[in-house]
XYZ file of C-alpha atoms in Angstrom:
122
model
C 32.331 15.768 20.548
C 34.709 14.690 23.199
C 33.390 15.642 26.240
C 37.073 17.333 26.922
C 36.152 19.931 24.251
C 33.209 21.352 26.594
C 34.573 20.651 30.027
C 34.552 24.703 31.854
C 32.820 26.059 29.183
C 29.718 28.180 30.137
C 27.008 29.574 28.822
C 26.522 32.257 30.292
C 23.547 35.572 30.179
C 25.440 37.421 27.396
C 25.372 33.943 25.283
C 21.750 33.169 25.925
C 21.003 37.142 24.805
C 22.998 37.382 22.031
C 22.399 34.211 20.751
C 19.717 30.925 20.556
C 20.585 28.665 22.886
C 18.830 25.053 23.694
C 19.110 22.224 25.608
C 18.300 18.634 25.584
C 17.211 16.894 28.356
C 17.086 13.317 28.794
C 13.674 12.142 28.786
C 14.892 8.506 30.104
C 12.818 7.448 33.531
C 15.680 6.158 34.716
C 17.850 9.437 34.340
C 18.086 12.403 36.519
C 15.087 14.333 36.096
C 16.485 17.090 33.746
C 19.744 15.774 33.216
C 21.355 18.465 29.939
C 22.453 15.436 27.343
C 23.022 18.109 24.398
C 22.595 21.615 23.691
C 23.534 23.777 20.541
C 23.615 27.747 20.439
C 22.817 29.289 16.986
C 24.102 32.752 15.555
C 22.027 34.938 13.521
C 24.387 37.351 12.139
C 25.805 36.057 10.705
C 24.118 32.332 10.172
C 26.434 30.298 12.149
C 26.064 27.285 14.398
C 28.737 28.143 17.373
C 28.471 25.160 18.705
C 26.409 21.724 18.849
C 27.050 19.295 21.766
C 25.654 15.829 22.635
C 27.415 13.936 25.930
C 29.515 11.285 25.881
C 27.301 8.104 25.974
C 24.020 9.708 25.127
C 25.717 9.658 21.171
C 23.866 7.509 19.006
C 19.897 7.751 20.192
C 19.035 10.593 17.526
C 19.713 13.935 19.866
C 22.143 15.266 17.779
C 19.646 15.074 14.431
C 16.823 16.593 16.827
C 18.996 19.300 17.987
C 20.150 19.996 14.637
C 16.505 20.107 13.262
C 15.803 22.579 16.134
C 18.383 24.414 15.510
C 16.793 24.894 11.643
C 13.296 25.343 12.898
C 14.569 28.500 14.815
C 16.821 29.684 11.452
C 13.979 29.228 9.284
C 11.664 31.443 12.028
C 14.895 33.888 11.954
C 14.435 34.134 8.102
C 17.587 32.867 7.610
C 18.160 31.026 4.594
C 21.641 29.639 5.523
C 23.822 28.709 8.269
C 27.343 27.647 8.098
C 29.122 25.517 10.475
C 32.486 25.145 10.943
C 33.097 21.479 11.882
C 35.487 19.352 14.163
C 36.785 16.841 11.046
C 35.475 13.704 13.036
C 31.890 15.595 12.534
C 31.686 16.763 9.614
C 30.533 12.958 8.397
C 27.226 13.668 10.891
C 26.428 16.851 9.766
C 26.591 15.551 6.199
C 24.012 12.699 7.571
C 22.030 15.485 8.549
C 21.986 17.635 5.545
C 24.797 19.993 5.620
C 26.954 20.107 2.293
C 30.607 20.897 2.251
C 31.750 24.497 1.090
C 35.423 24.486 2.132
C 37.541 24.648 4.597
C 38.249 27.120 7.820
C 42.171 27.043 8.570
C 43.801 26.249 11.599
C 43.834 29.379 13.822
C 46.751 28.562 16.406
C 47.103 28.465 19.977
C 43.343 28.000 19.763
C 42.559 25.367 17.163
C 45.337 23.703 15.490
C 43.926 21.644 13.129
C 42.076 23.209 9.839
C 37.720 22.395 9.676
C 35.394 21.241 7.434
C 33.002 24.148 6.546
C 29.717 23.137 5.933
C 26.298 25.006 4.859
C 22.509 23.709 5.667
């Protein structure tokens, strides 16, 4: 995800209580001890991933597939059975990689997105 997508977005107490939120950090000894390279929040109700980020540069080293399998651990633990996510169209080839099939589509939903999504189910 272009790191443009994310820039000023927070996630802030009401996220973290209302929904499961994790981070990455980069486990590189050459990093910044701690440094947040990906984080995804999930939705219980109902079964949705909001949102799964991995930074610019860190792409590529397997922290997206961990996050996603996290993010399953903790819907499985839920009792979910499901969870939809509504894609950027560049993703949706990852989260197929991953395990997600395609359902349909979400349309565009102007001034905020203005391009229709890939919907996808794990």
């Amino acid at each position: 995800m272009p790191t443009g997508m994310v820039s000023g977005h927070r996630v802030g107490p009401d996220d973290i209580e209302s929904h499961r939120v994790f981070v990455a950090v980069d486990a590189d000894a050459n990093a910044a001890p701690g440094r947040v390279v990906g984080f995804h929040s999930l939705v219980l109700a109902p079964p949705d991933l909001d949102l799964l980020f991995v930074q610019n540069g860190t792409q590529g080293r397997g922290i997206g597939r961990l996050l996603v399998e996290h993010m399953m651990s903790e819907a499985r633990a839920a009792g979910l059975r499901r969870v939809r996510v509504a894609s950027r169209p560049p993703a949706e080839g990852f989260y197929r990689r991953v395990g997600a099939l395609r359902t349909g589509t979400t349309a565009a939903n102007p001034p905020a997105l203005v391009w229709d999504r890939p919907e996808l189910n794990f």
